[in-house]
Coordinates of C-alpha atoms and ligand atoms in Angstrom, one line a residue:
M288 CA 19.4 -0.8 8.0
K289 CA 16.9 2.1 6.7
L290 CA 13.7 0.9 5.0
L291 CA 11.3 3.0 3.1
L292 CA 8.1 1.1 3.3
H293 CA 5.0 2.0 1.0
I294 CA 2.2 2.1 3.2
C295 CA -1.5 0.9 1.4
C296 CA -3.8 2.1 4.8
G297 CA -2.9 2.2 8.4
P298 CA -4.5 -1.1 9.1
C299 CA -2.3 -2.9 7.1
A300 CA 0.9 -1.0 8.4
V301 CA 0.4 -1.9 11.8
Y302 CA 1.8 -5.3 11.6
P303 CA 4.8 -4.8 9.4
V304 CA 5.6 -1.8 11.2
D305 CA 5.5 -3.6 14.6
T306 CA 7.7 -6.4 13.0
L307 CA 10.1 -4.5 11.1
Q308 CA 11.0 -2.3 14.3
A309 CA 11.4 -5.2 16.3
G310 CA 13.8 -6.5 13.9
G311 CA 15.8 -3.3 14.6
I312 CA 15.0 -2.0 11.2
E313 CA 14.8 1.8 10.8
V314 CA 11.3 2.5 9.2
M315 CA 10.1 5.5 7.3
G316 CA 6.6 5.3 5.5
F317 CA 5.1 6.5 2.3
F318 CA 1.6 6.9 1.6
Y319 CA 0.5 6.7 -1.9
R320 CA -2.6 8.1 -3.0
H321 CA -3.4 7.9 -6.8
N322 CA -5.3 4.7 -6.4
I323 CA -7.3 5.2 -3.4
H324 CA -10.9 6.3 -4.9
P325 CA -12.8 8.4 -4.6
Y326 CA -10.9 11.2 -3.0
T327 CA -12.5 11.4 0.4
E328 CA -12.0 8.0 0.7
C329 CA -8.4 8.5 0.2
L330 CA -8.4 11.5 2.6
K331 CA -10.1 9.3 5.2
R332 CA -7.2 6.5 4.7
Q333 CA -4.3 9.0 5.0
L334 CA -5.7 10.8 8.3
T335 CA -6.2 7.5 9.7
L336 CA -2.7 6.7 9.2
E337 CA -1.4 10.1 9.8
A338 CA -3.1 9.9 13.1
W339 CA -1.7 6.5 14.1
A340 CA 1.7 7.6 12.8
G341 CA 1.9 10.3 15.0
D342 CA 1.0 8.1 17.9
I343 CA 4.0 5.6 17.3
D344 CA 6.5 8.2 16.2
L345 CA 6.5 7.1 12.7
R346 CA 7.9 9.2 9.7
V347 CA 5.5 9.3 6.8
I348 CA 6.0 10.7 3.3
I349 CA 2.4 11.8 1.8
Q350 CA 2.6 11.6 -2.0
P351 CA 1.8 15.0 -2.9
G352 CA -0.9 15.3 -6.1
Y353 CA -4.0 13.0 -6.7
D354 CA -3.7 11.6 -10.1
L355 CA -7.1 9.9 -10.6
E356 CA -7.2 10.5 -14.5
G357 CA -3.8 8.7 -14.8
F358 CA -4.7 5.7 -12.9
I359 CA -8.2 5.3 -15.0
Q360 CA -6.0 5.9 -18.0
R361 CA -3.3 3.2 -17.3
A362 CA -6.3 1.1 -16.1
A363 CA -8.7 1.6 -19.4
F364 CA -8.9 -1.9 -21.4
R365 CA -6.7 -3.7 -19.2
E366 CA -9.0 -3.7 -16.5
A367 CA -8.7 -7.6 -15.5
D368 CA -4.9 -7.1 -15.0
R369 CA -5.5 -3.6 -13.6
C370 CA -3.7 -4.6 -10.2
A371 CA -0.4 -5.7 -11.7
I372 CA -0.1 -2.4 -13.2
C373 CA -1.2 -0.5 -10.0
Y374 CA 1.4 -2.3 -8.0
H375 CA 4.0 -1.6 -10.3
D376 CA 3.3 2.2 -10.0
R377 CA 3.2 2.0 -6.5
L378 CA 6.2 0.1 -6.2
K379 CA 8.5 2.2 -8.9
A380 CA 7.1 5.3 -6.9
T381 CA 8.6 3.7 -3.6
A382 CA 11.7 2.6 -5.1
L383 CA 12.6 5.8 -6.6
L384 CA 12.0 7.4 -3.4
A385 CA 14.0 5.4 -1.5
R386 CA 17.3 5.8 -4.3
R387 CA 16.6 9.4 -4.0
G388 CA 16.7 9.1 -0.1
K389 CA 19.6 6.8 -0.2
F390 CA 17.6 4.0 2.0
D391 CA 18.7 0.8 2.2
A392 CA 15.7 -1.2 0.8
F393 CA 12.1 -0.6 0.0
S394 CA 9.3 -2.7 0.9
S395 CA 5.4 -2.6 0.9
T396 CA 2.5 -3.5 3.2
L397 CA 1.0 -5.1 0.3
L398 CA 2.8 -8.1 1.6
Y399 CA 0.6 -7.9 4.4
S400 CA -2.6 -8.8 2.5
K401 CA -4.3 -11.6 2.1
F402 CA -6.2 -10.3 -0.9
Q403 CA -3.5 -9.1 -2.8
K404 CA -1.9 -11.4 -5.1
H405 CA 1.4 -11.8 -3.2
D406 CA 3.7 -13.8 -5.6
R407 CA 3.1 -11.0 -8.2
I408 CA 4.3 -8.0 -5.8
R409 CA 7.3 -9.8 -4.5
D410 CA 8.2 -10.6 -8.5
I411 CA 7.5 -7.0 -9.5
G412 CA 9.1 -5.3 -6.6
E413 CA 12.4 -7.6 -6.8
A414 CA 12.3 -6.5 -10.5
L415 CA 11.9 -3.2 -9.8
G416 CA 15.0 -3.4 -7.2
G417 CA 17.4 -4.6 -9.7
Q418 CA 16.3 -1.9 -12.3
M419 CA 16.8 0.9 -9.4
G420 CA 19.6 -0.6 -7.7
V421 CA 17.8 -0.5 -4.4
P422 CA 17.0 -3.7 -2.9
F423 CA 13.2 -5.1 -2.2
Y424 CA 12.9 -6.4 1.2
Y425 CA 10.5 -9.4 1.2
E426 CA 9.1 -10.7 4.1
D427 CA 5.3 -12.4 4.3
F428 CA 3.7 -10.4 6.4
R429 CA 0.4 -12.3 6.3
K430 CA 1.6 -14.6 9.3
G431 CA 0.5 -11.3 11.3
W432 CA -2.7 -11.0 9.6
K433 CA -5.1 -11.6 12.5
A434 CA -3.0 -9.9 14.7
G435 CA -2.6 -7.0 12.7
I436 CA -6.5 -6.8 12.5
T437 CA -6.7 -7.1 16.3
R438 CA -4.5 -4.5 17.1
S439 CA -6.2 -2.1 14.3
K440 CA -9.4 -2.8 16.0
Q441 CA -8.4 -2.0 19.6
M442 CA -6.9 1.2 18.6
G443 CA -10.4 1.9 16.7
M444 CA -8.7 2.6 13.4
Y445 CA -10.8 3.2 10.3
R446 CA -10.9 0.0 8.4
Q447 CA -12.1 0.5 4.5
P448 CA -14.6 -1.9 3.0
Y449 CA -12.6 -2.1 -0.1
C450 CA -9.2 -2.2 -1.6
G451 CA -8.7 1.0 -3.2
C452 CA -9.9 1.8 -6.8
I453 CA -13.2 2.9 -8.4
Y454 CA -13.2 -0.8 -9.6
S455 CA -12.8 -2.6 -6.5
E456 CA -15.7 -0.4 -4.9
K457 CA -18.1 -1.7 -7.8
E458 CA -16.7 -5.3 -7.3
R459 CA -17.5 -4.7 -3.3
Y460 CA -21.1 -3.2 -3.5
Y461 CA -22.8 -3.8 -6.7
K462 CA -24.8 -7.1 -6.9
P463 CA -26.3 -7.7 -10.4
A464 CA -30.1 -8.7 -10.0
Ligands
LIG32 S1 -8.2 -3.6 -6.6 FE1 -6.7 -2.8 -5.5 S2 -4.5 -3.1 -6.4 FE2 -6.0 -3.7 -7.6 S3 -6.3 -1.8 -9.0 FE3 -7.6 -1.3 -7.7 S4 -6.4 -0.6 -6.0 FE4 -5.0 -1.5 -7.0

């Protein structure tokens, strides 16, 4: 099976890529950029992913452009539910690319994170898979949470301290007095 895997960042990709490849699945990565702010942070995560992918011969498509403005416009006035919008944007872009590239399925490293809304990601992925005619591959990669962290630390990968968007950066660092 040929699978297009949306990759949110290098450290989150280590366990899913290992597991999928061990299961005989041919994986190609797709790095989506619009939700990672600011731009210098996006580049840092991208370079981390590209260095690791180069080491393991993983092909990764890097999303062109950087539509921070579009992301903010879609989230505006819906900040509390922005993650569902963000999941949808990322998974839709992946599904479209998978269909165009004639992949057998698509999936996401978002299914690895203990901090994401796992069931929501699965629901959105499966709905998009139905609409696009490319199956969404579901696996609960959270079972490899610790193993992935250990491996990414051993490899000295940059591990980001917040999810991605500027809202999540504020939630991480802003402490009201
Ligand atoms: S917190 Fe993460 S998942 Fe939620 S909108 Fe921001 S980047 Fe997307």
